[in-house]
Tab-separated table of C-alpha atoms and ligand atoms in Angstrom:
chain	number	residue	atom	x	y	z
D	1	MET	CA	76.875	82.054	49.154
D	2	PHE	CA	79.939	79.800	48.980
D	3	ILE	CA	79.655	76.798	51.288
D	4	LEU	CA	82.223	74.410	52.741
D	5	ASP	CA	80.857	71.093	54.014
D	6	ALA	CA	83.358	69.627	56.487
D	7	HIS	CA	82.046	66.080	56.383
D	8	LEU	CA	80.918	63.916	53.486
D	9	ASP	CA	81.505	60.203	52.851
D	10	LEU	CA	81.443	60.540	49.055
D	11	ALA	CA	83.707	57.607	48.157
D	12	MET	CA	81.856	55.268	50.524
D	13	ASN	CA	78.641	56.069	48.636
D	14	ALA	CA	80.327	55.507	45.296
D	15	LEU	CA	81.788	52.128	46.221
D	16	GLU	CA	79.504	50.585	48.859
D	17	TRP	CA	76.198	52.068	47.647
D	18	ASN	CA	77.221	51.860	43.982
D	19	ARG	CA	76.230	55.477	43.375
D	20	ASP	CA	77.611	57.401	40.435
D	21	LEU	CA	77.830	60.796	42.093
D	22	THR	CA	78.229	62.580	38.761
D	23	TRP	CA	74.481	61.932	38.281
D	24	THR	CA	71.756	64.208	39.587
D	25	VAL	CA	70.229	63.217	42.939
D	26	GLU	CA	66.958	62.504	41.105
D	27	ASP	CA	68.640	60.077	38.682
D	28	ILE	CA	70.328	58.236	41.546
D	29	ARG	CA	66.996	57.969	43.373
D	30	ARG	CA	65.276	56.640	40.244
D	31	SER	CA	67.974	53.985	39.820
D	32	GLU	CA	67.423	52.742	43.388
D	33	ILE	CA	63.643	52.351	43.405
D	34	GLY	CA	62.778	48.924	44.808
D	35	MET	CA	66.177	48.303	46.401
D	36	THR	CA	66.021	47.309	50.067
D	37	ASP	CA	69.647	46.553	50.974
D	38	LYS	CA	70.193	49.964	52.667
D	39	PRO	CA	67.708	52.118	54.609
D	40	ASP	CA	68.403	55.193	52.448
D	41	ARG	CA	67.842	53.654	49.029
D	42	ALA	CA	66.156	56.094	46.631
D	43	LYS	CA	66.335	58.735	49.386
D	44	ASN	CA	69.857	60.097	48.850
D	45	THR	CA	70.444	63.823	49.155
D	46	VAL	CA	74.024	64.203	47.887
D	47	SER	CA	75.712	64.170	44.499
D	48	LEU	CA	78.490	66.249	42.964
D	49	ASP	CA	75.842	67.767	40.702
D	50	ALA	CA	73.723	68.809	43.704
D	51	MET	CA	76.784	70.234	45.435
D	52	ARG	CA	77.459	72.401	42.394
D	53	LYS	CA	73.811	73.532	42.370
D	54	GLY	CA	74.176	74.525	46.035
D	55	ASN	CA	77.512	76.323	45.552
D	56	ILE	CA	79.174	73.828	47.899
D	57	GLY	CA	82.542	74.100	46.225
D	58	LEU	CA	84.741	72.654	48.914
D	59	CYS	CA	84.322	69.743	51.288
D	60	VAL	CA	86.197	67.484	53.614
D	61	ALA	CA	85.712	64.037	52.071
D	62	THR	CA	86.472	60.817	53.886
D	63	GLN	CA	88.152	57.537	53.520
D	64	ILE	CA	86.304	55.240	55.913
D	65	ALA	CA	86.767	51.554	56.713
D	66	ARG	CA	86.371	50.082	60.163
D	67	TYR	CA	88.375	47.145	61.447
D	68	VAL	CA	86.586	44.949	63.977
D	69	LYS	CA	88.196	42.418	66.253
D	70	LYS	CA	86.961	38.814	66.285
D	71	GLY	CA	83.602	38.556	68.025
D	72	SER	CA	82.648	42.223	67.673
D	73	ALA	CA	78.985	42.875	66.916
D	74	LEU	CA	79.803	45.981	64.861
D	75	PRO	CA	79.996	45.761	61.072
D	76	GLY	CA	83.530	46.112	59.718
D	77	TRP	CA	86.522	44.465	58.083
D	78	ASN	CA	88.157	41.522	59.861
D	79	SER	CA	91.710	42.802	59.492
D	80	PRO	CA	93.370	46.229	59.362
D	81	GLN	CA	94.890	45.196	56.009
D	82	GLN	CA	91.430	44.727	54.473
D	83	ALA	CA	90.329	48.069	55.924
D	84	TRP	CA	93.439	49.716	54.426
D	85	ALA	CA	92.694	48.197	51.026
D	86	GLN	CA	89.132	49.514	51.193
D	87	THR	CA	90.387	53.065	51.866
D	88	GLN	CA	92.765	52.694	48.904
D	89	GLY	CA	89.830	51.820	46.657
D	90	GLN	CA	88.048	54.921	47.932
D	91	LEU	CA	91.108	57.029	47.130
D	92	ALA	CA	91.191	55.524	43.626
D	93	TRP	CA	87.604	56.752	43.132
D	94	TYR	CA	88.486	60.307	44.208
D	95	LYS	CA	91.438	60.217	41.787
D	96	ALA	CA	89.194	59.006	38.955
D	97	MET	CA	86.832	61.913	39.698
D	98	GLU	CA	89.827	64.230	39.401
D	99	ASP	CA	90.704	62.706	36.028
D	100	ILE	CA	87.321	63.728	34.590
D	101	GLY	CA	87.323	67.186	36.177
D	102	GLU	CA	84.555	66.429	38.703
D	103	MET	CA	86.727	66.903	41.790
D	104	THR	CA	90.097	68.320	42.743
D	105	GLN	CA	92.227	67.502	45.759
D	106	VAL	CA	93.230	70.421	47.961
D	107	THR	CA	96.312	69.721	50.078
D	108	ASN	CA	98.121	73.021	50.564
D	109	LEU	CA	97.752	76.788	50.740
D	110	GLU	CA	98.456	77.429	47.071
D	111	GLN	CA	95.890	74.872	45.898
D	112	LEU	CA	93.369	76.255	48.372
D	113	ASN	CA	93.791	79.841	47.173
D	114	ASN	CA	93.623	78.776	43.513
D	115	HIS	CA	90.499	76.731	44.149
D	116	LEU	CA	88.723	79.536	45.994
D	117	SER	CA	89.603	81.954	43.163
D	118	LEU	CA	88.218	79.539	40.584
D	119	TRP	CA	84.910	79.334	42.464
D	120	LYS	CA	84.642	83.128	42.405
D	121	THR	CA	84.557	82.972	38.584
D	122	SER	CA	81.506	82.108	36.523
D	123	SER	CA	83.175	79.261	34.608
D	124	ASN	CA	80.751	76.378	34.293
D	125	LYS	CA	81.204	72.935	35.827
D	126	LYS	CA	83.817	73.776	38.384
D	127	PRO	CA	85.412	70.788	40.127
D	128	ILE	CA	84.377	70.169	43.735
D	129	GLY	CA	87.425	70.645	45.945
D	130	TYR	CA	88.059	68.031	48.598
D	131	ILE	CA	90.347	67.792	51.567
D	132	LEU	CA	91.032	64.128	52.194
D	133	SER	CA	90.255	62.945	55.721
D	134	LEU	CA	90.257	59.540	57.369
D	135	GLU	CA	87.245	58.791	59.593
D	136	GLY	CA	88.454	56.291	62.174
D	137	ALA	CA	92.126	55.328	62.036
D	138	ASP	CA	91.829	51.544	62.244
D	139	SER	CA	92.924	51.140	58.629
D	140	ILE	CA	96.312	52.610	59.568
D	141	VAL	CA	97.951	49.184	59.918
D	142	SER	CA	101.038	50.652	61.592
D	143	ILE	CA	102.285	54.216	62.047
D	144	ASP	CA	104.298	54.177	58.794
D	145	TYR	CA	100.990	53.751	56.913
D	146	LEU	CA	100.102	57.240	58.065
D	147	GLU	CA	103.115	58.562	56.174
D	148	LYS	CA	101.916	56.723	53.054
D	149	SER	CA	98.500	58.325	53.505
D	150	TYR	CA	100.026	61.759	53.953
D	151	LYS	CA	101.873	61.324	50.641
D	152	GLN	CA	98.525	60.447	49.041
D	153	GLY	CA	97.121	63.755	50.233
D	154	LEU	CA	95.563	62.909	53.589
D	155	ARG	CA	95.266	66.110	55.626
D	156	ALA	CA	92.882	65.295	58.481
D	157	ILE	CA	92.254	62.235	60.624
D	158	GLY	CA	89.816	61.140	63.312
D	159	PRO	CA	91.347	58.436	65.520
D	160	ALA	CA	87.996	56.796	66.277
D	161	HIS	CA	84.585	56.014	64.783
D	162	TYR	CA	81.971	53.809	66.472
D	163	GLY	CA	83.075	51.386	69.180
D	164	PRO	CA	86.511	50.518	70.501
D	165	GLY	CA	89.264	51.170	67.956
D	166	THR	CA	92.975	50.503	67.701
D	167	TYR	CA	93.969	54.080	68.576
D	168	ALA	CA	91.049	55.406	70.631
D	169	HIS	CA	87.570	54.572	71.912
D	170	GLY	CA	84.789	55.950	69.755
D	171	THR	CA	81.067	56.629	69.994
D	172	ASP	CA	79.134	54.243	72.288
D	173	SER	CA	82.291	52.797	73.835
D	174	VAL	CA	84.200	53.743	76.979
D	175	GLY	CA	87.961	53.911	77.322
D	176	GLY	CA	91.180	55.787	76.706
D	177	ILE	CA	93.674	56.111	73.875
D	178	GLY	CA	96.467	53.888	75.217
D	179	ILE	CA	100.069	53.790	74.017
D	180	LYS	CA	99.082	53.274	70.363
D	181	GLY	CA	96.798	56.290	70.464
D	182	LYS	CA	99.554	58.453	71.883
D	183	GLU	CA	101.976	57.278	69.177
D	184	LEU	CA	99.403	58.116	66.534
D	185	LEU	CA	98.879	61.615	67.956
D	186	LYS	CA	102.623	62.199	67.911
D	187	LYS	CA	102.773	61.274	64.226
D	188	ILE	CA	99.696	63.397	63.452
D	189	LYS	CA	101.440	66.405	64.995
D	190	GLU	CA	104.710	65.632	63.199
D	191	LEU	CA	102.951	65.491	59.810
D	192	ASN	CA	100.903	68.628	60.605
D	193	LEU	CA	97.714	66.666	59.988
D	194	ILE	CA	94.483	68.094	61.396
D	195	LEU	CA	93.142	66.011	64.252
D	196	ASP	CA	89.396	65.441	63.957
D	197	ALA	CA	88.003	65.137	67.497
D	198	THR	CA	84.624	63.888	66.272
D	199	HIS	CA	83.536	60.433	67.509
D	200	LEU	CA	85.994	60.290	70.426
D	201	CYS	CA	84.245	59.022	73.567
D	202	ASP	CA	84.545	61.331	76.582
D	203	ILE	CA	87.549	59.569	78.128
D	204	SER	CA	89.418	59.401	74.809
D	205	PHE	CA	88.478	63.020	74.062
D	206	TRP	CA	89.994	64.368	77.267
D	207	GLU	CA	93.057	62.102	77.084
D	208	THR	CA	93.597	63.323	73.519
D	209	MET	CA	93.333	66.969	74.564
D	210	LYS	CA	95.979	66.303	77.227
D	211	ALA	CA	98.369	64.457	74.911
D	212	TYR	CA	98.038	66.607	71.774
D	213	ASP	CA	98.625	70.296	71.096
D	214	GLY	CA	98.472	70.443	67.271
D	215	PRO	CA	95.634	71.695	65.045
D	216	VAL	CA	92.258	70.205	65.967
D	217	TRP	CA	88.749	70.517	64.561
D	218	ALA	CA	85.534	68.559	64.881
D	219	SER	CA	84.169	67.880	61.410
D	220	HIS	CA	80.628	66.779	62.301
D	221	ASN	CA	79.393	67.163	65.836
D	222	ASN	CA	76.282	68.537	67.544
D	223	CYS	CA	75.620	69.666	71.107
D	224	ARG	CA	74.715	67.508	74.091
D	225	LYS	CA	72.509	70.358	75.299
D	226	PHE	CA	69.893	69.329	72.728
D	227	VAL	CA	70.427	65.564	72.525
D	228	ASN	CA	71.974	63.986	75.606
D	229	HIS	CA	74.198	61.331	74.017
D	230	ASN	CA	77.929	60.565	74.150
D	231	ARG	CA	78.151	61.297	70.377
D	232	GLN	CA	77.378	64.958	71.158
D	233	TYR	CA	79.609	67.556	72.825
D	234	SER	CA	79.081	68.780	76.361
D	235	ASP	CA	79.524	72.518	76.927
D	236	ASN	CA	82.912	71.820	78.537
D	237	GLN	CA	84.100	69.981	75.448
D	238	ILE	CA	82.927	72.823	73.199
D	239	ILE	CA	84.730	75.387	75.387
D	240	GLU	CA	87.905	73.263	75.321
D	241	LEU	CA	87.776	73.168	71.503
D	242	VAL	CA	87.064	76.905	71.268
D	243	ASN	CA	90.067	77.608	73.486
D	244	ARG	CA	92.168	75.621	71.013
D	245	ASN	CA	90.888	77.664	68.068
D	246	ALA	CA	88.955	74.703	66.698
D	247	VAL	CA	85.996	74.853	64.328
D	248	ILE	CA	83.065	72.519	64.935
D	249	GLY	CA	80.996	71.426	61.921
D	250	VAL	CA	77.308	71.018	62.743
D	251	ALA	CA	75.655	67.871	61.372
D	252	LEU	CA	72.264	67.076	59.835
D	253	ASP	CA	71.664	63.509	61.001
D	254	ALA	CA	68.165	63.617	62.517
D	255	TRP	CA	68.935	61.517	65.589
D	256	MET	CA	71.604	64.067	66.549
D	257	MET	CA	69.129	66.954	66.209
D	258	VAL	CA	66.129	65.946	68.333
D	259	PRO	CA	65.980	63.737	71.436
D	260	ASN	CA	64.411	60.260	71.452
D	261	TRP	CA	64.826	59.546	67.746
D	262	VAL	CA	64.299	55.839	67.018
D	263	ARG	CA	66.173	54.679	63.905
D	264	GLY	CA	63.898	53.177	61.274
D	265	LYS	CA	60.756	54.223	63.203
D	266	SER	CA	60.848	57.992	63.722
D	267	THR	CA	60.298	60.266	60.749
D	268	PRO	CA	61.545	63.838	60.303
D	269	GLU	CA	57.932	65.001	60.006
D	270	SER	CA	56.656	63.226	63.142
D	271	MET	CA	59.648	64.428	65.185
D	272	GLY	CA	59.627	67.972	63.798
D	273	VAL	CA	63.193	67.788	62.461
D	274	THR	CA	64.008	70.822	60.318
D	275	LEU	CA	67.027	72.986	59.613
D	276	ASN	CA	65.925	75.003	62.671
D	277	GLN	CA	67.715	72.529	64.962
D	278	MET	CA	70.896	73.108	62.984
D	279	ILE	CA	70.487	76.824	63.636
D	280	ASP	CA	70.018	76.070	67.362
D	281	ASN	CA	73.240	74.027	67.432
D	282	ILE	CA	75.151	76.735	65.560
D	283	ASP	CA	73.784	79.396	67.886
D	284	HIS	CA	74.664	77.432	71.024
D	285	ILE	CA	78.304	77.106	69.934
D	286	CYS	CA	78.384	80.837	69.104
D	287	GLN	CA	76.909	81.712	72.516
D	288	LEU	CA	79.508	79.582	74.317
D	289	SER	CA	82.395	81.047	72.327
D	290	GLY	CA	81.060	84.601	72.398
D	291	ASN	CA	81.544	85.013	68.644
D	292	SER	CA	80.829	83.340	65.300
D	293	LEU	CA	84.375	82.073	64.735
D	294	HIS	CA	84.231	78.467	65.898
D	295	VAL	CA	81.327	76.837	64.104
D	296	GLY	CA	80.794	75.660	60.547
D	297	ILE	CA	78.832	73.167	58.478
D	298	GLY	CA	79.662	69.442	58.580
D	299	THR	CA	76.475	67.839	57.332
D	300	ASP	CA	77.282	64.091	57.120
D	301	LEU	CA	74.308	64.022	54.700
D	302	ASP	CA	75.589	60.910	52.907
D	303	GLY	CA	76.647	59.073	56.079
D	304	ALA	CA	74.474	55.980	55.507
D	305	PHE	CA	71.196	57.894	55.725
D	306	GLY	CA	69.059	59.961	53.397
D	307	LYS	CA	65.787	61.861	53.443
D	308	GLU	CA	64.307	59.393	55.970
D	309	GLN	CA	66.720	60.738	58.585
D	310	SER	CA	67.338	64.341	57.474
D	311	PRO	CA	65.525	67.635	58.121
D	312	SER	CA	62.129	67.639	56.398
D	313	ASP	CA	62.842	71.019	54.760
D	314	LEU	CA	65.909	69.630	52.962
D	315	ASP	CA	65.488	67.714	49.721
D	316	THR	CA	69.089	67.738	48.527
D	317	ILE	CA	72.346	69.123	49.845
D	318	ALA	CA	71.752	72.190	47.648
D	319	ASP	CA	69.152	73.261	50.241
D	320	LEU	CA	72.017	74.248	52.560
D	321	GLN	CA	71.532	77.574	50.791
D	322	LYS	CA	68.471	78.067	53.040
D	323	ILE	CA	70.712	78.424	56.097
D	324	PRO	CA	72.109	81.943	55.467
D	325	GLU	CA	68.627	83.462	55.505
D	326	MET	CA	67.647	81.508	58.625
D	327	LEU	CA	70.754	82.806	60.407
D	328	SER	CA	70.012	86.318	59.197
D	329	LYS	CA	66.491	86.105	60.683
D	330	LYS	CA	68.067	85.101	63.991
D	331	GLY	CA	70.118	88.292	63.940
D	332	TYR	CA	73.409	87.111	62.521
D	333	SER	CA	75.323	89.631	60.392
D	334	LYS	CA	76.530	88.951	56.862
D	335	GLU	CA	80.065	88.536	58.188
D	336	ASP	CA	78.933	86.077	60.880
D	337	ILE	CA	77.039	84.064	58.274
D	338	GLU	CA	80.019	83.908	55.919
D	339	ASN	CA	82.175	82.777	58.837
D	340	ILE	CA	79.774	79.949	59.552
D	341	MET	CA	79.087	78.879	55.956
D	342	SER	CA	82.772	78.571	54.973
D	343	GLU	CA	85.182	81.206	56.243
D	344	ASN	CA	85.935	79.655	59.643
D	345	PHE	CA	87.083	76.369	58.126
D	346	ILE	CA	88.923	78.195	55.329
D	347	ARG	CA	90.750	80.393	57.852
D	348	PHE	CA	91.613	77.273	59.872
D	349	LEU	CA	93.085	75.588	56.780
D	350	LYS	CA	95.062	78.670	55.769
D	351	LYS	CA	96.548	78.974	59.245
D	352	THR	CA	97.403	75.270	59.433
D	353	TRP	CA	99.037	75.228	56.003
D	354	SER	CA	100.818	78.579	56.094
K	401	ZN	ZN1	80.770	60.170	61.461
């Protein structure tokens, strides 16, 4: 079954983890044996090769670079200009992948339709399609930088990431969106960019919903019902997004799947983390919306973690192909399952770009 993954940090892995994503996952793991600089060394689950093996032909791929103010304890760049430059390097990597036929940027309806048709053929080594998204807007030095990004193909943007940001408060911080946030939302609407509501803290989330009436999705978000944390959506937030015709991508980061996960200590096996919790999150969103039209897949599988913090029944991203059967066992129809695996996000994109 064709799969769309609404959240991957591919370029970050290429540049900050020094991973050549044209390799197999196994080759990348082998090359990282003995490295200790990142917790997920030799435990990666994502490569372009693995995506092809799993029929994950389209993804939302990020540019990501946080700016931190003087004195902040969070890791990040010390100026918005450095953060911007980092995102430009990431874009250069995506473009280089395009040059060798590994990836292709999808920015409009025509490209989307062509790409989906190509993936219905049996031609070998099809390029992975990507919709360019910015995770956390701090690298947007001033509003005119958003226009530059749009010209480069940016089509979705999340105002916040972790902590307080320039345009909104993100995960684990508390506060609103301020004047700058409102200006950003206005420009997002004007450019017909998709607003990614993921990572907004509760106050910023609700202020954003009040100030913005353009297209909105949540690329990688789970439910607070299962893990009571501000990174997760309350039922009210899910209902608000459903009422706005949003699609919520469900993520596979273990701490967002079971309560009381302790980073670096808990293991997927000891905590019983499997793809079953993803099914539970998907099902909860379907129950709240009364249909299968508002949930999709947004794994985050290369978001600075690997097998040590992923479901134990997933070795590589290609194992997403286990989900259709699990949904079928839970009583979901073929049409429901196709909606969830790709069609909801595809329909959203077609509507936004038509
Ligand atoms: Zn994220």
